[in-house]
Structures are given as C-alpha cells and as structure tokens.
Amino acid sequence: MVGKLISSPRGATYYWVERHADADAPCIVFTHGIAVNHHAFDKQVPYFGRDYTVLTWDIPLHGRSRAYQDFSYAHAAEELEAILQRERLSRVILVGVGIGGYVCQEYTAQHPEKVQAFIGVGVMPFGDQYYSAAEMRQMRRVPMSVKRLPEHLLHTSLARARGQSSYGYHNALAMIEQMPKREIVQVFRDTFEDRFTRREAIDFTCPVLLIVGALDYEGKFAEYCRKWSEQSGYPMHVISAAAHNANADNFDEFNDVVGKFLRRKVLR
C-alpha cells in the first residue's frame, strides 16, 4: 500500500491506499477502533484488494496521526473527506470498528450521497433514543476507569478485550503498546467526551450490515449493536469465536460474510 498524509490546522492524518487495476472498482475504507491503528485490518487488505480499491487510515489521536488537536467525530469525518477528495474517490463503502463506526456514522451524516454501504463492527449507534440517562452517565465515566489501571495491565486488558485468538490478541497488543498510558487515557477522554454531541440517529439510505463478535464483552458495544439491529431492522451477523475486533479475531469468517454482503448489495 502507498502511504500518504493530509494536513489540517488540527494536525496530520496518515492513510494508506491500494488502487485496484480497474479504475471503476468500488473503494472500501476501513476505520479502526480506539487505541489501535490501521494494522487492525492487515487481514482485510489483501482479501478485499482483489475486487476493490482499499483505503486504511490512522484516525486522529491514533497511530501516526497521534499529534492532533481538538478531536471530534465531526473533525475526523472532515479529515476523511479531505483524503477522499485528494484521492478522487467520490463513492465509498465504509467499514468501522468500535469508535471507527462513530466516525463512519458522522461521515454519512455529512455526505450521505457518497456512501455505498456501511458495515459496523461492534458499533453503537448515534441517537439518544437508544440510551437511558443512567447509561449515558455510565459511558462518560469510562475514561476514569481506564485511568485507574497500571500501564501494563491497561495494555493487556485492552488487547484481550479485542482479541481472543492468538492472532487477534497479539495484533491488538502490538498496536496498543505503541501508546503510553497517558495517551490512551487522553484518547478515551476525548472520544468519550464527544460521543453524545450528535443527538439524533443517522438515517442510512444505503445498505447496512451490523457485525458483532460472539465473545465481544467490551463495554456494551455488542448489547447496543443488537438493540440497533432490532429497532432499525438492519441485519446483524455474529462472528463465532471472536471478540471486539472480530475482523482480526476470526478474519476468515469476517471476510467471507462481508464479501458476500457486498457482492449482493454493491457489486450486483
């Protein structure tokens, strides 16, 4: 993949793109979750690169994009739009894991006409109707819980929540260990502070697939993903033997499920 960056007054955002030989091939944008980076999709790039242009990126505050000021999901969506404009990609398939799914939802709210499909992995929905006041308060307290953990335990516990398989765990741990505790705490603080800025649910006009790992016990992501599916009618698939980063923990099943979904909904 070719690595590039775009700059804004808030900082530099790094991304990687692999162009398909067919200039008309659809583009998939993979957006990772909290405290990891674009390597979360190392098992997706070669698989989907056979049929699609593939773009991965380090969202603001993560990976090589860590030196970033004034984080918000709206600003992250603006950085993504700047990337897509530079690459002359007018329509995209969005795949987001965890908070990466928030970025995808915000991008869809800003540019609904550009999104061909959305696949959310362990993603909770925007929209106050999905949460009680007590649940909102509980989520706002998560950064304080993170702050209490010693650095080594913080690294290993975050990695274990994201990967139960040997590959999934070590893939997550290698990325998480690149961030010292103070940066992880700041990431949790900034991303959770902005979580309820957008109060309304996103009205998707494109095909949607929700995915959860059968072993995803990270917070309440899986619980709210199921609630989202039940209330919206969006289909949901449970990936066996997978934790929060289901795309890495059981990549064979994930790639097969997403590939079939896109062949039905996008490549038809």
Coordinates of C-alpha atoms in Angstrom, one line a residue:
M1 CA 0.0 0.0 0.0
V2 CA 1.1 3.6 -0.6
G3 CA 1.3 5.7 2.5
K4 CA 0.3 9.4 2.4
L5 CA -0.9 12.2 4.6
I6 CA -3.2 15.2 4.6
S7 CA -2.8 18.2 6.9
S8 CA -5.2 20.5 8.6
P9 CA -4.8 23.1 11.3
R10 CA -5.5 20.3 13.8
G11 CA -2.7 18.1 12.7
A12 CA -1.6 15.5 10.1
T13 CA -3.7 12.4 9.3
Y14 CA -2.0 9.5 7.7
Y15 CA -3.6 7.0 5.3
W16 CA -2.7 4.1 3.0
V17 CA -4.3 3.2 -0.3
E18 CA -4.0 0.3 -2.7
R19 CA -5.6 1.0 -6.0
H20 CA -7.4 -1.7 -7.9
A21 CA -6.3 -2.2 -11.6
D22 CA -9.9 -1.4 -12.6
A23 CA -10.3 2.3 -12.1
D24 CA -14.1 1.8 -11.7
A25 CA -13.7 -0.8 -8.9
P26 CA -15.6 0.3 -5.7
C27 CA -13.5 1.6 -2.8
I28 CA -13.6 0.2 0.8
V29 CA -12.5 2.5 3.6
F30 CA -11.5 0.6 6.8
T31 CA -11.7 2.7 10.0
H32 CA -10.3 1.2 13.2
G33 CA -11.4 1.4 16.8
I34 CA -9.9 3.0 20.0
A35 CA -6.2 2.7 20.9
V36 CA -5.2 0.7 17.8
N37 CA -4.4 1.8 14.2
H38 CA -4.7 0.8 10.5
H39 CA -2.8 -2.5 11.1
A40 CA -6.1 -3.8 12.6
F41 CA -7.1 -4.5 9.0
D42 CA -4.0 -6.4 7.9
K43 CA -6.1 -9.5 7.2
Q44 CA -8.6 -7.5 5.1
V45 CA -6.3 -5.5 2.8
P46 CA -5.1 -8.5 0.6
Y47 CA -8.5 -10.2 0.6
F48 CA -10.6 -7.2 -0.5
G49 CA -7.8 -5.8 -2.7
R50 CA -8.7 -8.5 -5.2
D51 CA -12.0 -6.8 -6.1
Y52 CA -11.8 -3.3 -4.5
T53 CA -9.6 -0.3 -4.1
V54 CA -8.7 -0.4 -0.4
L55 CA -8.0 2.6 1.9
T56 CA -7.0 2.4 5.5
W57 CA -6.0 5.2 7.8
D58 CA -4.9 6.1 11.3
I59 CA -7.8 8.2 12.7
P60 CA -6.9 11.3 14.6
L61 CA -5.2 10.6 18.0
H62 CA -4.1 7.2 16.8
G63 CA -1.1 5.6 15.1
R64 CA 0.9 8.1 13.1
S65 CA -2.0 10.6 13.4
R66 CA -1.5 10.9 17.2
A67 CA -0.2 14.5 17.2
Y68 CA -3.7 16.0 16.7
Q69 CA -5.6 18.9 18.4
D70 CA -9.3 19.5 19.0
F71 CA -10.6 16.0 18.3
S72 CA -14.2 15.5 17.5
Y73 CA -16.0 12.9 15.3
A74 CA -17.1 15.8 13.0
H75 CA -13.4 16.8 12.6
A76 CA -12.4 13.2 11.9
A77 CA -15.1 13.0 9.2
E78 CA -13.7 16.2 7.7
E79 CA -10.2 14.6 7.6
L80 CA -11.7 11.6 5.8
E81 CA -13.4 13.8 3.3
A82 CA -10.2 15.6 2.6
I83 CA -8.5 12.2 2.0
L84 CA -11.2 11.1 -0.4
Q85 CA -11.2 14.3 -2.3
R86 CA -7.4 14.1 -2.8
E87 CA -7.7 10.5 -4.0
R88 CA -10.7 11.5 -6.2
L89 CA -12.9 8.9 -4.6
S90 CA -16.5 10.0 -5.0
R91 CA -18.3 7.0 -3.5
V92 CA -17.1 4.6 -0.8
I93 CA -18.0 1.6 1.3
L94 CA -17.4 2.4 5.0
V95 CA -16.3 -0.3 7.4
G96 CA -15.9 0.9 11.0
V97 CA -14.9 -0.9 14.2
G98 CA -15.9 0.5 17.6
I99 CA -15.4 4.3 17.6
G100 CA -14.4 4.0 14.0
G101 CA -18.1 3.3 13.5
Y102 CA -18.9 6.7 15.1
V103 CA -16.6 8.3 12.5
C104 CA -18.4 6.4 9.7
Q105 CA -21.8 7.5 11.1
E106 CA -20.7 11.1 11.3
Y107 CA -19.3 11.0 7.8
T108 CA -22.6 9.5 6.5
A109 CA -24.5 12.3 8.2
Q110 CA -22.3 14.9 6.4
H111 CA -22.1 13.1 3.0
P112 CA -24.9 10.6 2.6
E113 CA -24.8 10.6 -1.2
K114 CA -21.2 9.3 -1.1
V115 CA -21.7 6.2 1.0
Q116 CA -22.5 3.0 -0.9
A117 CA -22.7 0.7 2.1
F118 CA -21.9 0.8 5.8
I119 CA -20.6 -2.2 7.8
G120 CA -20.4 -1.6 11.6
V121 CA -18.3 -4.0 13.7
G122 CA -19.0 -3.8 17.4
V123 CA -20.5 -0.4 16.8
M124 CA -23.0 1.5 19.0
P125 CA -25.5 3.9 17.2
F126 CA -25.8 7.6 17.4
G127 CA -29.2 8.6 18.7
D128 CA -30.3 9.4 22.2
Q129 CA -33.3 7.1 21.9
Y130 CA -31.1 4.1 22.3
Y131 CA -29.7 5.1 25.8
S132 CA -31.1 6.0 29.2
A133 CA -29.7 8.9 31.1
A134 CA -28.1 6.5 33.5
E135 CA -26.4 4.7 30.6
M136 CA -25.1 7.9 29.2
R137 CA -23.6 8.9 32.6
Q138 CA -22.0 5.4 32.9
M139 CA -20.3 5.8 29.5
R140 CA -19.0 9.2 30.4
R141 CA -17.2 7.6 33.4
V142 CA -15.3 5.1 31.3
P143 CA -12.2 7.3 30.9
M144 CA -11.8 7.4 34.7
S145 CA -11.9 3.6 34.9
V146 CA -9.2 3.5 32.3
K147 CA -7.0 6.0 34.2
R148 CA -7.0 3.7 37.4
L149 CA -5.3 0.8 35.7
P150 CA -1.4 0.4 35.7
E151 CA 0.1 0.8 32.2
H152 CA 0.9 -2.9 31.6
L153 CA -2.5 -4.1 32.8
L154 CA -4.2 -1.4 30.7
H155 CA -2.3 -2.6 27.6
T156 CA -3.0 -6.3 28.1
S157 CA -6.7 -5.9 29.2
L158 CA -7.5 -3.7 26.2
A159 CA -5.8 -6.2 23.9
R160 CA -7.6 -9.2 25.5
A161 CA -11.0 -7.4 25.1
R162 CA -10.2 -7.0 21.4
G163 CA -8.7 -10.4 20.6
Q164 CA -9.4 -13.9 22.0
S165 CA -7.4 -15.7 19.3
S166 CA -3.6 -15.7 19.3
Y167 CA -3.5 -13.6 16.2
G168 CA -6.3 -11.2 17.4
Y169 CA -4.7 -10.7 20.8
H170 CA -1.1 -10.1 19.6
N171 CA -2.3 -7.9 16.7
A172 CA -4.1 -5.7 19.1
L173 CA -1.4 -5.7 21.8
A174 CA 1.3 -4.7 19.3
M175 CA -0.7 -1.6 18.4
I176 CA -1.8 -0.7 21.9
E177 CA 1.7 -1.0 23.3
Q178 CA 2.8 1.8 21.0
M179 CA 0.7 4.2 23.1
P180 CA 1.8 5.1 26.7
K181 CA -0.9 5.2 29.3
R182 CA -1.2 9.0 29.3
E183 CA -2.0 9.0 25.6
I184 CA -4.6 6.2 26.0
V185 CA -6.3 8.0 28.8
Q186 CA -6.4 11.2 26.7
V187 CA -7.8 9.2 23.7
F188 CA -10.6 7.8 25.9
R189 CA -11.3 11.2 27.4
D190 CA -11.5 13.0 24.0
T191 CA -13.5 10.3 22.2
F192 CA -16.0 9.7 25.0
E193 CA -16.5 13.4 25.6
D194 CA -17.6 13.9 22.0
R195 CA -19.7 10.7 22.0
F196 CA -23.1 12.4 22.6
T197 CA -22.6 15.6 20.6
R198 CA -24.7 14.2 17.8
R199 CA -28.0 13.5 19.5
E200 CA -30.0 12.1 16.5
A201 CA -29.8 8.7 14.9
I202 CA -28.2 8.5 11.4
D203 CA -30.7 7.9 8.6
F204 CA -28.8 5.5 6.3
T205 CA -30.1 5.3 2.7
C206 CA -27.5 2.7 1.7
P207 CA -27.3 -1.0 2.6
V208 CA -26.2 -1.6 6.2
L209 CA -24.7 -4.7 7.9
L210 CA -24.0 -4.8 11.6
I211 CA -21.5 -7.3 12.9
V212 CA -20.6 -8.4 16.5
G213 CA -18.1 -10.9 17.8
A214 CA -19.7 -13.7 19.8
L215 CA -17.1 -13.0 22.6
D216 CA -17.4 -9.2 22.5
Y217 CA -17.6 -8.2 26.1
E218 CA -16.1 -4.8 25.6
G219 CA -18.4 -2.4 27.5
K220 CA -21.8 -2.7 26.0
F221 CA -20.9 -2.5 22.3
A222 CA -22.5 -5.8 21.5
E223 CA -25.6 -5.2 23.5
Y224 CA -26.3 -1.9 21.8
C225 CA -25.4 -3.2 18.4
R226 CA -28.1 -5.8 18.9
K227 CA -30.6 -3.2 20.1
W228 CA -29.8 -1.1 17.0
S229 CA -30.5 -4.1 14.7
E230 CA -33.8 -4.9 16.5
Q231 CA -35.0 -1.3 16.3
S232 CA -33.8 -0.4 12.8
G233 CA -34.2 -3.7 11.0
Y234 CA -30.6 -3.6 9.9
P235 CA -29.3 -7.2 9.6
M236 CA -26.7 -8.3 12.1
H237 CA -24.3 -11.2 11.9
V238 CA -22.5 -12.7 14.9
I239 CA -18.9 -13.8 14.2
S240 CA -18.0 -17.0 16.0
A241 CA -15.0 -17.2 18.3
A242 CA -14.4 -13.5 18.0
A243 CA -14.1 -10.6 20.5
H244 CA -14.4 -6.9 19.8
N245 CA -12.1 -6.8 16.8
A246 CA -14.0 -9.5 15.1
N247 CA -12.3 -8.7 11.7
A248 CA -8.9 -9.7 13.2
D249 CA -10.0 -12.4 15.7
N250 CA -11.8 -14.5 13.1
F251 CA -10.8 -12.9 9.9
D252 CA -11.8 -15.9 7.6
E253 CA -15.4 -15.8 8.7
F254 CA -15.5 -12.0 8.7
N255 CA -14.0 -11.6 5.2
D256 CA -16.4 -14.2 3.9
V257 CA -19.5 -12.6 5.5
V258 CA -18.6 -9.1 4.3
G259 CA -17.6 -10.3 0.9
K260 CA -20.9 -12.0 0.3
F261 CA -22.8 -9.0 1.6
L262 CA -21.0 -6.6 -0.7
R263 CA -21.4 -8.9 -3.7
R264 CA -25.2 -8.9 -3.1
K265 CA -25.6 -5.2 -2.3
V266 CA -22.8 -3.4 -4.2
L267 CA -21.3 -5.5 -7.0
R268 CA -24.6 -6.8 -8.3

